[in-house]
mmCIF file of C-alpha atoms in Angstrom:
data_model
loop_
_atom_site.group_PDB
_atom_site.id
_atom_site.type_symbol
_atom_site.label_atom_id
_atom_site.label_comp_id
_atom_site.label_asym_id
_atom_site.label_seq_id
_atom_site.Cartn_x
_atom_site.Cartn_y
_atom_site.Cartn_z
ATOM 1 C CA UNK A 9 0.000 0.000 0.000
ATOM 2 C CA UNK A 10 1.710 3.466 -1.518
ATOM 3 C CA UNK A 11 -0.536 5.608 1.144
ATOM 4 C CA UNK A 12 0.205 3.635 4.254
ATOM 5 C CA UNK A 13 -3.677 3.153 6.320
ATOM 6 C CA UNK A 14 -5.592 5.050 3.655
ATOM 7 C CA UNK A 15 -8.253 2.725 3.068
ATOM 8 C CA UNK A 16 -9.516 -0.779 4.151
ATOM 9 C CA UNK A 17 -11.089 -4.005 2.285
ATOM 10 C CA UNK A 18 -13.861 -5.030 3.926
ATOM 11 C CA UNK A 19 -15.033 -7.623 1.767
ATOM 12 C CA UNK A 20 -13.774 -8.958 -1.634
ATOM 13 C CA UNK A 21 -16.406 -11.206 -3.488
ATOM 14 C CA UNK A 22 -15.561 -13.449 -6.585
ATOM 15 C CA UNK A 23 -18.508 -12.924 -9.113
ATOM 16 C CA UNK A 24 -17.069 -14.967 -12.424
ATOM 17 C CA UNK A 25 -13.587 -15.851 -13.500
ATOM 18 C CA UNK A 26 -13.028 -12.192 -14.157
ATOM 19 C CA UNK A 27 -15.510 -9.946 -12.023
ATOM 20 C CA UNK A 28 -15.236 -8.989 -8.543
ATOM 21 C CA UNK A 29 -16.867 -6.962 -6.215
ATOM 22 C CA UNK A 30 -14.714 -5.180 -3.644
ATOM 23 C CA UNK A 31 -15.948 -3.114 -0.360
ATOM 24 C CA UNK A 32 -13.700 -0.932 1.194
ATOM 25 C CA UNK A 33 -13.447 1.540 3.765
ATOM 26 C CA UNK A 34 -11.609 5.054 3.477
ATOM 27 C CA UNK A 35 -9.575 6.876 6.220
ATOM 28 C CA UNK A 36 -11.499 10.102 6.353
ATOM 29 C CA UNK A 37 -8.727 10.962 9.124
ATOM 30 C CA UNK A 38 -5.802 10.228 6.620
ATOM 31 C CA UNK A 39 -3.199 12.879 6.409
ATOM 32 C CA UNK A 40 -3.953 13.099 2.814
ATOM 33 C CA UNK A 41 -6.919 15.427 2.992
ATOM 34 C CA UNK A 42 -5.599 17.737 5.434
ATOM 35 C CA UNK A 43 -3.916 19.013 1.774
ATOM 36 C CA UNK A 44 -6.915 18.084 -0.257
ATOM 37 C CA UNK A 45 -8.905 20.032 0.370
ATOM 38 C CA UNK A 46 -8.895 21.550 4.371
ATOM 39 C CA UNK A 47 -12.777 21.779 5.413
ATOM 40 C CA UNK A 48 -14.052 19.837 2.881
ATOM 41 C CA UNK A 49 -12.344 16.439 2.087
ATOM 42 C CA UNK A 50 -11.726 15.445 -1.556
ATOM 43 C CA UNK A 51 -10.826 11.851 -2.849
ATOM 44 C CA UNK A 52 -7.622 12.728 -5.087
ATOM 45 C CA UNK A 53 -8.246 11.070 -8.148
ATOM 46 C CA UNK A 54 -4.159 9.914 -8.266
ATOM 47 C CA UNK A 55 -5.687 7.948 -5.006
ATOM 48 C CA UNK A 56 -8.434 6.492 -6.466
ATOM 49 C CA UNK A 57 -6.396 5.498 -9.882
ATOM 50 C CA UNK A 58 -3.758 3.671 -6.955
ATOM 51 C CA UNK A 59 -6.273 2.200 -5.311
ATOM 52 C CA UNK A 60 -7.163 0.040 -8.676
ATOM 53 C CA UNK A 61 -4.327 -0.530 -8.871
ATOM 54 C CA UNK A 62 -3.622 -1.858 -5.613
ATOM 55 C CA UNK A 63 -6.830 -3.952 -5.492
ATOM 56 C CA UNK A 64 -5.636 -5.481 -8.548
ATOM 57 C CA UNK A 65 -2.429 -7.131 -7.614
ATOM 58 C CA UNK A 66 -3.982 -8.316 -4.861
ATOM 59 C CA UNK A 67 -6.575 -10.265 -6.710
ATOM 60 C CA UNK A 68 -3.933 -11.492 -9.521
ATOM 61 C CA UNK A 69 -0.898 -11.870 -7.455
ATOM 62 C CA UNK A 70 1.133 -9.776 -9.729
ATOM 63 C CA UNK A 71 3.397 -6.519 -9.836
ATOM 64 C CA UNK A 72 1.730 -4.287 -12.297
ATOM 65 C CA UNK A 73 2.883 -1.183 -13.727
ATOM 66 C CA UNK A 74 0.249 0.820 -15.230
ATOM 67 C CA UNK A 75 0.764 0.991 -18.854
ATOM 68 C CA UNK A 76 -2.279 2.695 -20.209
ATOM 69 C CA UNK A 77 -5.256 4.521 -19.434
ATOM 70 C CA UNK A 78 -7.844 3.839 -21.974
ATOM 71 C CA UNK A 79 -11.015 5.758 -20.251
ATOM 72 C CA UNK A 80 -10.932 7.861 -16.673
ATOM 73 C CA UNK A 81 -14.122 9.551 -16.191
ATOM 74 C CA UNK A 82 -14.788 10.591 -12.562
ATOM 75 C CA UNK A 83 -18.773 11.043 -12.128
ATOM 76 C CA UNK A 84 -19.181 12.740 -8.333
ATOM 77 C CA UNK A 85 -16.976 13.881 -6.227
ATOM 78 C CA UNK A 86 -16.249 11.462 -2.893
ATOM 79 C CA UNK A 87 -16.558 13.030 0.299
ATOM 80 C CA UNK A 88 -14.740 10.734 3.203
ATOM 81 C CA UNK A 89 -16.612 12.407 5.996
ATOM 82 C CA UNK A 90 -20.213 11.865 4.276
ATOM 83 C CA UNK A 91 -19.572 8.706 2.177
ATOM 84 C CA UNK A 92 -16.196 6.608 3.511
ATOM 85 C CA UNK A 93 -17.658 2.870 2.069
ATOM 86 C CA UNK A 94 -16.782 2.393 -1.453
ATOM 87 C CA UNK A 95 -18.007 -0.532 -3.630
ATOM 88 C CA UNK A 96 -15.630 -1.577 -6.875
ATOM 89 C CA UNK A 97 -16.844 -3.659 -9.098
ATOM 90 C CA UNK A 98 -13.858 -5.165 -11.390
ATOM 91 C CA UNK A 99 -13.529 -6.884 -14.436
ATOM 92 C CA UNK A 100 -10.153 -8.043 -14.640
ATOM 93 C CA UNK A 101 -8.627 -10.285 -17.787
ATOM 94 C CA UNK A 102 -5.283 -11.300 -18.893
ATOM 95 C CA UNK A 103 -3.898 -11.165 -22.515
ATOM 96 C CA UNK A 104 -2.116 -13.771 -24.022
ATOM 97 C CA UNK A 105 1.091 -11.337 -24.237
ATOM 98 C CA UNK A 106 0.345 -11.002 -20.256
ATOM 99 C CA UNK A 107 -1.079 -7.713 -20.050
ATOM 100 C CA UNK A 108 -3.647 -7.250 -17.187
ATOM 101 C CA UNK A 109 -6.918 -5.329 -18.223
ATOM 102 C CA UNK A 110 -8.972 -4.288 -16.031
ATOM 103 C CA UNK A 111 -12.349 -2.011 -16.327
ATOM 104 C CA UNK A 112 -14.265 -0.644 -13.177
ATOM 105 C CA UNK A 113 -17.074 1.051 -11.575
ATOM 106 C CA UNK A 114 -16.298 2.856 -8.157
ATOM 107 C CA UNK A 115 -19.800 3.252 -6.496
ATOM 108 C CA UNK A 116 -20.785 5.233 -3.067
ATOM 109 C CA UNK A 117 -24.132 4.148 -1.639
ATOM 110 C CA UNK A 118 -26.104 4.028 -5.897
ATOM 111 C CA UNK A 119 -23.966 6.695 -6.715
ATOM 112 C CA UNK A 120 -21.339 5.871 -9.467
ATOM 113 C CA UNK A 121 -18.199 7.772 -8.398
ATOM 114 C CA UNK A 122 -15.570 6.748 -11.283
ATOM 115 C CA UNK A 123 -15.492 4.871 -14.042
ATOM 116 C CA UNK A 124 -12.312 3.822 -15.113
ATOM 117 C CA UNK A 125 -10.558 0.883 -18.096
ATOM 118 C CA UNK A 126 -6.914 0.886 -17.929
ATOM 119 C CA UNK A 127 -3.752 -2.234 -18.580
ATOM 120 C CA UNK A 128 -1.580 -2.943 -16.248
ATOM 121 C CA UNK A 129 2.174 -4.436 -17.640
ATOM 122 C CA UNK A 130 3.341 -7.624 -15.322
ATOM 123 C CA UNK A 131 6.559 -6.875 -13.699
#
């Protein structure tokens, strides 16, 4: 983990060979919004693009490097303090050349937060 107790899983569900649904819980206390933004807590989108990231090596036991980002479109802004429970939902292949792909929906409560297909490079 880059940001060291910035967020926690809570749950990690297994939907198909490729789709996953992952809950996880944000530090709303985390030293990273005392710069973003003071009074009124932002999720960075950097954070969010990590958090992926993270979420992804986890699942395929692999070192990625990010190696493109097809489509980033962040929907509503996330507010730790009013909405710290995030659900991603993943879909998550591999190519035959080894490249991870992975395309998600970040959701608070119905609210779609980010949308977001990227591919990862194994290293």
């Amino acid at each position: 983990m880059v940001l060291k107790d910035f967020y926690k899983v809570l749950s990690e569900e297994k939907i198909s060979d490729s789709k996953y649904n992952v809950a996880i819980l944000i530090n709303e206390k985390h030293e990273v919004f005392n710069g973003h933004f003071p009074g009124n807590p932002i999720m960075p989108g950097v954070c969010m693009i990590q958090i992926i990231k993270e979420l992804t090596e986890a699942i395929t036991k692999s070192t990625l490097m990010i190696q493109t980002l097809v489509n980033v479109k962040f929907m509503a802004l996330i507010n730790p303090e009013t909405t710290p429970e995030l659900r991603l939902e993943l879909d998550i292949t591999t190519t035959e050349d080894d490249l991870v792909k992975v395309k998600n929906t970040t959701y608070f409560n119905d609210t779609v937060a980010l949308k977001l297909s990227n591919v990862y490079k194994k290293i």
